[in-house]
mmCIF file of C-alpha atoms in Angstrom:
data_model
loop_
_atom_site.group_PDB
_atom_site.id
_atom_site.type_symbol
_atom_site.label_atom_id
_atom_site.label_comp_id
_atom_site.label_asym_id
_atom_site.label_seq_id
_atom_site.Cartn_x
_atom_site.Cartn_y
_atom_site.Cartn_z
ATOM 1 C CA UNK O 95 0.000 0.000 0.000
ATOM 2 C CA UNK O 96 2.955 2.338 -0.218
ATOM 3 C CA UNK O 97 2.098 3.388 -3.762
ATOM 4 C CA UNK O 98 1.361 6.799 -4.299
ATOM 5 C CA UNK O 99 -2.411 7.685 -4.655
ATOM 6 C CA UNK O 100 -4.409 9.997 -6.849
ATOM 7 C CA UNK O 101 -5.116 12.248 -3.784
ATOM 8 C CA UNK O 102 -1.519 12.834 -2.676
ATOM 9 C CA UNK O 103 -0.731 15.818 -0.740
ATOM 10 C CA UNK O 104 0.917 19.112 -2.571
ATOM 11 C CA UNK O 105 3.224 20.003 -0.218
ATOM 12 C CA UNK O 106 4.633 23.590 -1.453
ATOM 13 C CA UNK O 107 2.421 26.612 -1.397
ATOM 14 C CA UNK O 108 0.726 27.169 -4.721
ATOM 15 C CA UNK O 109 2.324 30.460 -5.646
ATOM 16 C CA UNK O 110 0.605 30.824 -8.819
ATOM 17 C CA UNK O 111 -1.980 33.208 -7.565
ATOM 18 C CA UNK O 112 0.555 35.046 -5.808
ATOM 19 C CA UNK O 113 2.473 36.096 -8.206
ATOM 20 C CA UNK O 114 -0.804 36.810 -10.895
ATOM 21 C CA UNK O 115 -1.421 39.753 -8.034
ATOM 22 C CA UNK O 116 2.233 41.040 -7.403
ATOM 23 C CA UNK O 117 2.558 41.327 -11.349
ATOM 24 C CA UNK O 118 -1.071 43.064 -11.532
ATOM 25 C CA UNK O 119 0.031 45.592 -8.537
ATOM 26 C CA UNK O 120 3.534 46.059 -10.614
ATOM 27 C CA UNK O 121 1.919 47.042 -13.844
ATOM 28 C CA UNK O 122 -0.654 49.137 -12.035
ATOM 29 C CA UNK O 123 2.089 50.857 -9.631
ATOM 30 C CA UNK O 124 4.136 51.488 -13.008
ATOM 31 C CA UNK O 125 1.305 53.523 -14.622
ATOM 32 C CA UNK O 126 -0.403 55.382 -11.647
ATOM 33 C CA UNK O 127 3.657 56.455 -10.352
ATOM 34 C CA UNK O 128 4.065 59.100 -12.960
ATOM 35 C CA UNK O 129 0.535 60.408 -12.769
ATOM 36 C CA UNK O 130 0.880 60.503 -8.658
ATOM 37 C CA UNK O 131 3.504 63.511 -8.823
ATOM 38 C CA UNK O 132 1.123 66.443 -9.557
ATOM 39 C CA UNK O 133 2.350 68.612 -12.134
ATOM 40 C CA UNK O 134 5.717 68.779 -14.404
ATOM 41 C CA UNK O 135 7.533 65.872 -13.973
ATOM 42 C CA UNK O 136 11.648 67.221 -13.085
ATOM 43 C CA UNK O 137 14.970 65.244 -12.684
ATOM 44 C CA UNK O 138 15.476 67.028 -9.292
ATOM 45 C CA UNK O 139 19.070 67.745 -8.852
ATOM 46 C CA UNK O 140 20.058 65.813 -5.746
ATOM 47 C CA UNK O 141 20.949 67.213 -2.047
ATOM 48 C CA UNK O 142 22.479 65.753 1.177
ATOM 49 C CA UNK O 143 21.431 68.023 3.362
ATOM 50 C CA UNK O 144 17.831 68.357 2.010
ATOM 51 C CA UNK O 145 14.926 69.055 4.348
ATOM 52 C CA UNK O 146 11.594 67.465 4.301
ATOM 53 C CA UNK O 147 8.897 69.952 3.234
ATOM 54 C CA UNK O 148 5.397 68.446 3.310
ATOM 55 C CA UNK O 149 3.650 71.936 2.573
ATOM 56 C CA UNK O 150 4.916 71.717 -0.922
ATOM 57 C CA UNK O 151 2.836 68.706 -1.367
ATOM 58 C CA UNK O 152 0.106 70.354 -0.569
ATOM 59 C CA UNK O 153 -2.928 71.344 -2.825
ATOM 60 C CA UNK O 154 -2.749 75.368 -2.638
ATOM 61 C CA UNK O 155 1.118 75.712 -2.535
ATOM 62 C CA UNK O 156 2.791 77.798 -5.050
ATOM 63 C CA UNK O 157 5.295 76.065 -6.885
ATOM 64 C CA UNK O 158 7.520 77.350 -9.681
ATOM 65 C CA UNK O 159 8.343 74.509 -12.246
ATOM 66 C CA UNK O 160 11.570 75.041 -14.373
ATOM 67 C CA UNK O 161 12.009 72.267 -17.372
ATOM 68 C CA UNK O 162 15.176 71.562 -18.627
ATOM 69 C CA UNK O 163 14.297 73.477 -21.396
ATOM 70 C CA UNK O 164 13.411 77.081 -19.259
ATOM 71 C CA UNK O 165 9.809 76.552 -19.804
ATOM 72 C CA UNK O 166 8.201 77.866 -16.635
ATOM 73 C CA UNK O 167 4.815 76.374 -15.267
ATOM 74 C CA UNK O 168 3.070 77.714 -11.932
ATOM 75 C CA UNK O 169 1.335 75.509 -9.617
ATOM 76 C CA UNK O 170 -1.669 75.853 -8.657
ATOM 77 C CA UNK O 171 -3.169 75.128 -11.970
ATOM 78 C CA UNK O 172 -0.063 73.624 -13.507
ATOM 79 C CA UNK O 173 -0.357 76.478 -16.799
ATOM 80 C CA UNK O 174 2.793 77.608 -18.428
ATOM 81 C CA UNK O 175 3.757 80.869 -17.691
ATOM 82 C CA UNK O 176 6.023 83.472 -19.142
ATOM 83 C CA UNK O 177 8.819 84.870 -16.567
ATOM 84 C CA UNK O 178 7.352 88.211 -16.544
ATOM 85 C CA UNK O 179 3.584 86.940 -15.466
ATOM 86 C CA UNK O 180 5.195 86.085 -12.711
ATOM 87 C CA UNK O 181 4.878 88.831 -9.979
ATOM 88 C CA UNK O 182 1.309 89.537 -11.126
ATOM 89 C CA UNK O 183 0.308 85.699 -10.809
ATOM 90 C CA UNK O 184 2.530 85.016 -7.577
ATOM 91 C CA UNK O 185 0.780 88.037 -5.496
ATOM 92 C CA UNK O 186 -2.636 87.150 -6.289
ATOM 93 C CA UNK O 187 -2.044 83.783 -4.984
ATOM 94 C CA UNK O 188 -0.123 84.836 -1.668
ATOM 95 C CA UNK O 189 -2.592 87.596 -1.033
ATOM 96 C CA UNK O 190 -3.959 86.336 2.700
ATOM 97 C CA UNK O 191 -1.695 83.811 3.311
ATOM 98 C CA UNK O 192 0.194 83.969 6.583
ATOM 99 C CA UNK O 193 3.445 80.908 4.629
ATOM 100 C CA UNK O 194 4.623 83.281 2.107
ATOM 101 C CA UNK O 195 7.404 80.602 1.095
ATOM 102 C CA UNK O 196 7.293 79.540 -2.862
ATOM 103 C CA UNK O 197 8.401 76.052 -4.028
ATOM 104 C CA UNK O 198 10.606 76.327 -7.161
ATOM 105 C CA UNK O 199 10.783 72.899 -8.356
ATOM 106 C CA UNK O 200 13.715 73.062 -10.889
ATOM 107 C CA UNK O 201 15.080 70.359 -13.619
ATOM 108 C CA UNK O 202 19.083 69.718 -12.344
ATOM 109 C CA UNK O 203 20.878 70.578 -15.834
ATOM 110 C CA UNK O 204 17.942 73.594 -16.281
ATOM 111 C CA UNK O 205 20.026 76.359 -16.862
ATOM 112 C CA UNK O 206 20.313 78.693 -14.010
ATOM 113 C CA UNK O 207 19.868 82.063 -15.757
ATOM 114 C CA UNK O 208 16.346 80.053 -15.762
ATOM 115 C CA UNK O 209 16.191 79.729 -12.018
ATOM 116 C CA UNK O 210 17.520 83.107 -11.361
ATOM 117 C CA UNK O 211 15.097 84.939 -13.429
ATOM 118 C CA UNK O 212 12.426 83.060 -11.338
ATOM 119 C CA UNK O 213 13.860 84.493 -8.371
ATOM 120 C CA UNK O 214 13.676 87.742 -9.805
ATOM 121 C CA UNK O 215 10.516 87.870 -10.322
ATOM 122 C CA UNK O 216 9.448 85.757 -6.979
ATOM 123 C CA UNK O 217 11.280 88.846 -5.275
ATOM 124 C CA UNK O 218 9.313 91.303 -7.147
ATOM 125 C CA UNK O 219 6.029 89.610 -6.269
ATOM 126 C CA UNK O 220 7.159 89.805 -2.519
ATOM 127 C CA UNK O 221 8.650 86.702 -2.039
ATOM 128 C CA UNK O 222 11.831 86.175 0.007
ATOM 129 C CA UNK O 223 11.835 82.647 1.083
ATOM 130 C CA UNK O 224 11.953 80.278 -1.116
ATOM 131 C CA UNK O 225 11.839 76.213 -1.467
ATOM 132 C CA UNK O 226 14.376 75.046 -3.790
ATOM 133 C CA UNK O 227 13.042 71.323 -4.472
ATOM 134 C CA UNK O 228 15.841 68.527 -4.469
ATOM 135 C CA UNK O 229 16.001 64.859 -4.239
ATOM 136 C CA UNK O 230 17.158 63.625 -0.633
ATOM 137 C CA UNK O 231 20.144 61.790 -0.618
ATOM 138 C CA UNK O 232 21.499 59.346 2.192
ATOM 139 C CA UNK O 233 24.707 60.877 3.821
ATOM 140 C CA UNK O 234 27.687 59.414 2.905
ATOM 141 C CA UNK O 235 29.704 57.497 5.007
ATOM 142 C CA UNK O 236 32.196 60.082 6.922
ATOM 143 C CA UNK O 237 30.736 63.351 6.212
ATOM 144 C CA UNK K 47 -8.337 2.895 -0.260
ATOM 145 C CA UNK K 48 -7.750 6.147 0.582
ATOM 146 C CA UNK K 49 -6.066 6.829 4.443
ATOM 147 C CA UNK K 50 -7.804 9.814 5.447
ATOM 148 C CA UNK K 51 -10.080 8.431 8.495
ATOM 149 C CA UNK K 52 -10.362 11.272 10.583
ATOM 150 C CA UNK K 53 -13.556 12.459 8.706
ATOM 151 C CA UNK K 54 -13.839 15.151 5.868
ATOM 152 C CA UNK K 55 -11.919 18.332 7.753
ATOM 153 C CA UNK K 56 -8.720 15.898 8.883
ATOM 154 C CA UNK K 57 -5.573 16.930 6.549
ATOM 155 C CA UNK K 58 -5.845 20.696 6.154
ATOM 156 C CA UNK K 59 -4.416 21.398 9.905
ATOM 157 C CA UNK K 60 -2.161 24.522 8.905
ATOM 158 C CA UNK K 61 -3.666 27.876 8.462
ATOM 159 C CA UNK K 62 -3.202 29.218 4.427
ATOM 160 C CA UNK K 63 -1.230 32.013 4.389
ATOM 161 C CA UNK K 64 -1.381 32.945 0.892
ATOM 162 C CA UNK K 65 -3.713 35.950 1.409
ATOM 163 C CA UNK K 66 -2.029 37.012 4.624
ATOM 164 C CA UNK K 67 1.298 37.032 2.094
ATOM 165 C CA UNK K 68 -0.723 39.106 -0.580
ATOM 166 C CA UNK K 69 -2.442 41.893 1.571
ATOM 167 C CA UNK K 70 1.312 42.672 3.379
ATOM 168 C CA UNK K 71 2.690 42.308 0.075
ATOM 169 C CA UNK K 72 0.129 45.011 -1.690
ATOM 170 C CA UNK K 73 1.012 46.959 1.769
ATOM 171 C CA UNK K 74 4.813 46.780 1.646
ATOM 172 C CA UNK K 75 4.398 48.259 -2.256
ATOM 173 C CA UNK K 76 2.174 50.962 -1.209
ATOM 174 C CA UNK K 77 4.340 52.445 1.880
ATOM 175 C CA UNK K 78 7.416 51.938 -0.937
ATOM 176 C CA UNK K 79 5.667 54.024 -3.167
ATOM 177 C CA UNK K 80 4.461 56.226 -0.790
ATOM 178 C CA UNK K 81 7.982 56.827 1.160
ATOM 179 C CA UNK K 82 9.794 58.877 -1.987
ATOM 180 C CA UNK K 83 6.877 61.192 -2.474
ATOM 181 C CA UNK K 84 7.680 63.823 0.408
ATOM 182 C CA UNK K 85 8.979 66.624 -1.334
ATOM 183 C CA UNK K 86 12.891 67.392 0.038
ATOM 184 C CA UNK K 87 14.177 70.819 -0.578
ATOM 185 C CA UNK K 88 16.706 73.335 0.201
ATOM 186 C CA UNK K 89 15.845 76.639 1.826
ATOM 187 C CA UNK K 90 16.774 79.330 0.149
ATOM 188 C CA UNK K 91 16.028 83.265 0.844
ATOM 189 C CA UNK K 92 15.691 86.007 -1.986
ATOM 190 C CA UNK K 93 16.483 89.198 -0.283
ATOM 191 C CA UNK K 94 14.563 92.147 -0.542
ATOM 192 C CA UNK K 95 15.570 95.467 -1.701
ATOM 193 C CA UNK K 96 15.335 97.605 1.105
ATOM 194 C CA UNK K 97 12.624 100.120 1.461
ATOM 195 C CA UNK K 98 12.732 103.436 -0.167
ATOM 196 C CA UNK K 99 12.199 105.658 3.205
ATOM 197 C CA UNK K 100 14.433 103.448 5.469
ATOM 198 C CA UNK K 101 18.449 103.941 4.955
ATOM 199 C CA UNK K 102 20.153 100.547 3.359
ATOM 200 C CA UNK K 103 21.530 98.646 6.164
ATOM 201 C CA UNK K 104 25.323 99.477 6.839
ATOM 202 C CA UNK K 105 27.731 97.570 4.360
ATOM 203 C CA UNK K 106 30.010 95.246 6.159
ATOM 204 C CA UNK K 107 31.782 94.030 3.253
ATOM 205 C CA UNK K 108 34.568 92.149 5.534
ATOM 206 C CA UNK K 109 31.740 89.751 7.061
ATOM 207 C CA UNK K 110 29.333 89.288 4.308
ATOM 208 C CA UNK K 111 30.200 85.393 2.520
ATOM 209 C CA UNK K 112 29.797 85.348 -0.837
ATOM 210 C CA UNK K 113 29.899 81.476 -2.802
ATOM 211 C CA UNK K 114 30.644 82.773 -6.352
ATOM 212 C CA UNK K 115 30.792 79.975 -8.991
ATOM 213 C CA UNK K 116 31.805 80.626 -12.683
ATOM 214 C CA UNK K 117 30.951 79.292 -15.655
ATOM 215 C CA UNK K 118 33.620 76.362 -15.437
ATOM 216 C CA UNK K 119 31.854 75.239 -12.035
ATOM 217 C CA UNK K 120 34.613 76.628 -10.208
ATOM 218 C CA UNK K 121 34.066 78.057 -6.478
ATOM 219 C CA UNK K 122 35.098 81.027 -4.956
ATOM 220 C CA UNK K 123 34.738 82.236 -1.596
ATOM 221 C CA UNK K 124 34.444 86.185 -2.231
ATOM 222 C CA UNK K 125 37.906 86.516 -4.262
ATOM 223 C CA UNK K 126 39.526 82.749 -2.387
ATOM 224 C CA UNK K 127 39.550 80.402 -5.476
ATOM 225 C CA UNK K 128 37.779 76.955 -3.141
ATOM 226 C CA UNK K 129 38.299 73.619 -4.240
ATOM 227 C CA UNK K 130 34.986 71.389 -4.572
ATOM 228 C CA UNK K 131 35.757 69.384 -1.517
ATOM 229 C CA UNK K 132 37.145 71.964 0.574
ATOM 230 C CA UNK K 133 33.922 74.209 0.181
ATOM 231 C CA UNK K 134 32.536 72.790 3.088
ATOM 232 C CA UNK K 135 35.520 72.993 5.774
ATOM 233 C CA UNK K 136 36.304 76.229 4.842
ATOM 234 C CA UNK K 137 32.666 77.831 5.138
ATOM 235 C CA UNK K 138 32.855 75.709 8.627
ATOM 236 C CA UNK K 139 35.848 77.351 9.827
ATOM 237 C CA UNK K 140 35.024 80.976 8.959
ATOM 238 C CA UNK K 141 31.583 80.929 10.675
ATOM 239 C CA UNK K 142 33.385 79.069 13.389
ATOM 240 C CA UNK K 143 33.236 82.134 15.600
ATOM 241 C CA UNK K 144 30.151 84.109 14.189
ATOM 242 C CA UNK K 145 27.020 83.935 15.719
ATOM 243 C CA UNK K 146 25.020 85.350 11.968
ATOM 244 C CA UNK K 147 25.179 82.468 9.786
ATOM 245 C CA UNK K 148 24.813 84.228 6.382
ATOM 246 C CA UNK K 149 25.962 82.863 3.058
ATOM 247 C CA UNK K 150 25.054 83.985 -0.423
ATOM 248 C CA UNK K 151 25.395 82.259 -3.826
ATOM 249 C CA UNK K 152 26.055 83.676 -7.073
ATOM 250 C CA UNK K 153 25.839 81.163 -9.618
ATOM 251 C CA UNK K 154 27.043 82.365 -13.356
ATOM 252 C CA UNK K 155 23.643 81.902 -15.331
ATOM 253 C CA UNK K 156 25.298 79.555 -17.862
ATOM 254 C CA UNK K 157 25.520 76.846 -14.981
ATOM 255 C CA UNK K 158 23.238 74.176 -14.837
ATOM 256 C CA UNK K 159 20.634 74.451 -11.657
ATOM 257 C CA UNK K 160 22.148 71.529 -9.810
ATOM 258 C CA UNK K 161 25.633 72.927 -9.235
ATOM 259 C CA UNK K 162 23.949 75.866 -7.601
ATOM 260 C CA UNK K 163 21.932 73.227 -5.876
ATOM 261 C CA UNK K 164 25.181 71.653 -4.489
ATOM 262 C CA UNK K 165 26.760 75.229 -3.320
ATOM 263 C CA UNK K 166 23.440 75.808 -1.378
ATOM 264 C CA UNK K 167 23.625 72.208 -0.247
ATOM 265 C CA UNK K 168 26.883 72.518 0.905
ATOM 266 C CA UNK K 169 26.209 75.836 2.640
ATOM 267 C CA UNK K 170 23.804 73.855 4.487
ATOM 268 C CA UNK K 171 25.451 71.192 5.800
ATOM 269 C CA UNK K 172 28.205 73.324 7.024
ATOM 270 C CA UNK K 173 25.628 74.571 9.847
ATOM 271 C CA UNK K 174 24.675 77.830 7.788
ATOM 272 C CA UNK K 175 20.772 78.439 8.013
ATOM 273 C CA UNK K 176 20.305 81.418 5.494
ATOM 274 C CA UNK K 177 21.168 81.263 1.950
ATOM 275 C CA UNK K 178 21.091 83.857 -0.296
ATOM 276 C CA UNK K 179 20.552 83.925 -3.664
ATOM 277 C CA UNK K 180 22.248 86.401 -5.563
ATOM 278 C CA UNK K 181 20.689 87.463 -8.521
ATOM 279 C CA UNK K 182 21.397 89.941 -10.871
ATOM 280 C CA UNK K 183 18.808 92.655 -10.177
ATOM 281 C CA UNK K 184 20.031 91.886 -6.523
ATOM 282 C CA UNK K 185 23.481 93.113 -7.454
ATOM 283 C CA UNK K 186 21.930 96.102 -9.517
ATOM 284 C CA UNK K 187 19.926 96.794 -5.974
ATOM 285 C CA UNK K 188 16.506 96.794 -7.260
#
């Protein structure tokens, strides 16, 4: 009676359905990730000592977009803006706000005339601090 | 001919685990996708001009710090040609002693963003809480 039967136990874990789901939450995490950051999508340049700030997450902050290619967009409202709109658009938007700061979320190899003439204009609207955006990098060994 | 005798609920004794697995699985990838959203950023001030009726504050040109970087990407501390590495030490040892932690940066507009970015980062990390950003209509004192 030691033969083996048609109702023989299956030891290992069936990992069939397992994987059917992690490949379904792959393919779904690969096409929501570049819709989930709002706005231009930037190769942030990349900074060690880089602070965390949540409020430029949020949903009325004013953020300054630079592309690699000096095209400017303005957050709230993601719209592409010309440099010189700036100070008119900026003011209206921090009229009433007690966190006068103003994210400027700029591509690493954008030129920085580009950056600079935002800050120009981010001064003229009344604007003195500013959020420069950066990736976070771990802290090398040492330093 | 079968051996089960302990009635129809005998062999399965061990609790399936395969949608325990899935649901920390389909956690662990949302917290990983989740985790690299935060925003991370330098601070950086612009300063403004001062105002028309008050007098401009009183030049101290020995004390003020200024990170000048050329078009080449190399650094200068006011007119002291800085190597990369060394930026850091040195803006460590002069504010050492001073109790105003003031830098500015003045970036030639040819750069590219993120070696400005580094200079500021740098400034940072060497204890210094306000950055400056030097701009041109800055230096023309509008």
């Amino acid at each position: 009676m030691k033969r083996e039967k048609t109702a023989a136990v299956v030891s290992d874990i069936n990992v069939t359905p397992m994987v059917d789901v992690m490949l379904v939450l792959l393919i779904i995490f690969m096409v929501i990730t570049p819709m989930l950051s709002k706005g231009q999508t930037v190769e942030f340049a990349k900074a060690v000592n880089a602070i965390a700030m949540k409020e430029a997450d949020a949903e009325d902050a004013i953020l300054v977009a630079v592309t690699r290619d000096g095209a400017l967009y303005l957050m709230p409202g993601n719209t592409r803006v010309g440099p010189e709109e700036i100070p008119a658009k900026v003011s209206d938007l921090l009229t009433g706000r007690l966190d006068k700061t103003v994210y400027v979320k700029s591509d690493a190899r954008a030129k920085y005339q580009a950056v600079e003439e935002v800050v120009d204009y981010l001064r003229a609207a009344g604007v003195d601090q500013l959020g420069l955006l950066t990736e976070s990098q771990a802290k090398k060994q040492g330093e | 001919m079968a051996m089960n005798v302990g009635g129809g609920s005998g062999p399965r004794a061990d609790i399936n685990v395969t949608p325990m697995i899935d649901v920390l699985l389909v956690l662990l990838i949302i917290f990983m996708v989740i985790t690299p959203l935060t925003p991370y950023g330098l601070e950086a001030l612009a300063p403004q001009p001062p105002k028309k009726n008050q007098p401009p504050p009183p030049p101290d040109d020995d004390r003020t710090v200024v990170i000048v970087i050329d078009g080449r990407g190399n650094y200068q501390l006011n007119q002291e040609p800085v190597a990369k590495e060394n930026l850091g030490p040195r803006l460590q040892q002069i504010f050492a002693t001073r109790a105003e932690r003031v830098v500015f940066v003045k970036g030639d507009p040819d750069l590219e963003f993120q070696v400005v970015a580094y200079a500021i980062d740098v400034a940072h990390g060497a204890g210094i809480d306000k950055v400056g950003l030097m701009t041109p209509k800055i230096e023309a004192g509008e």
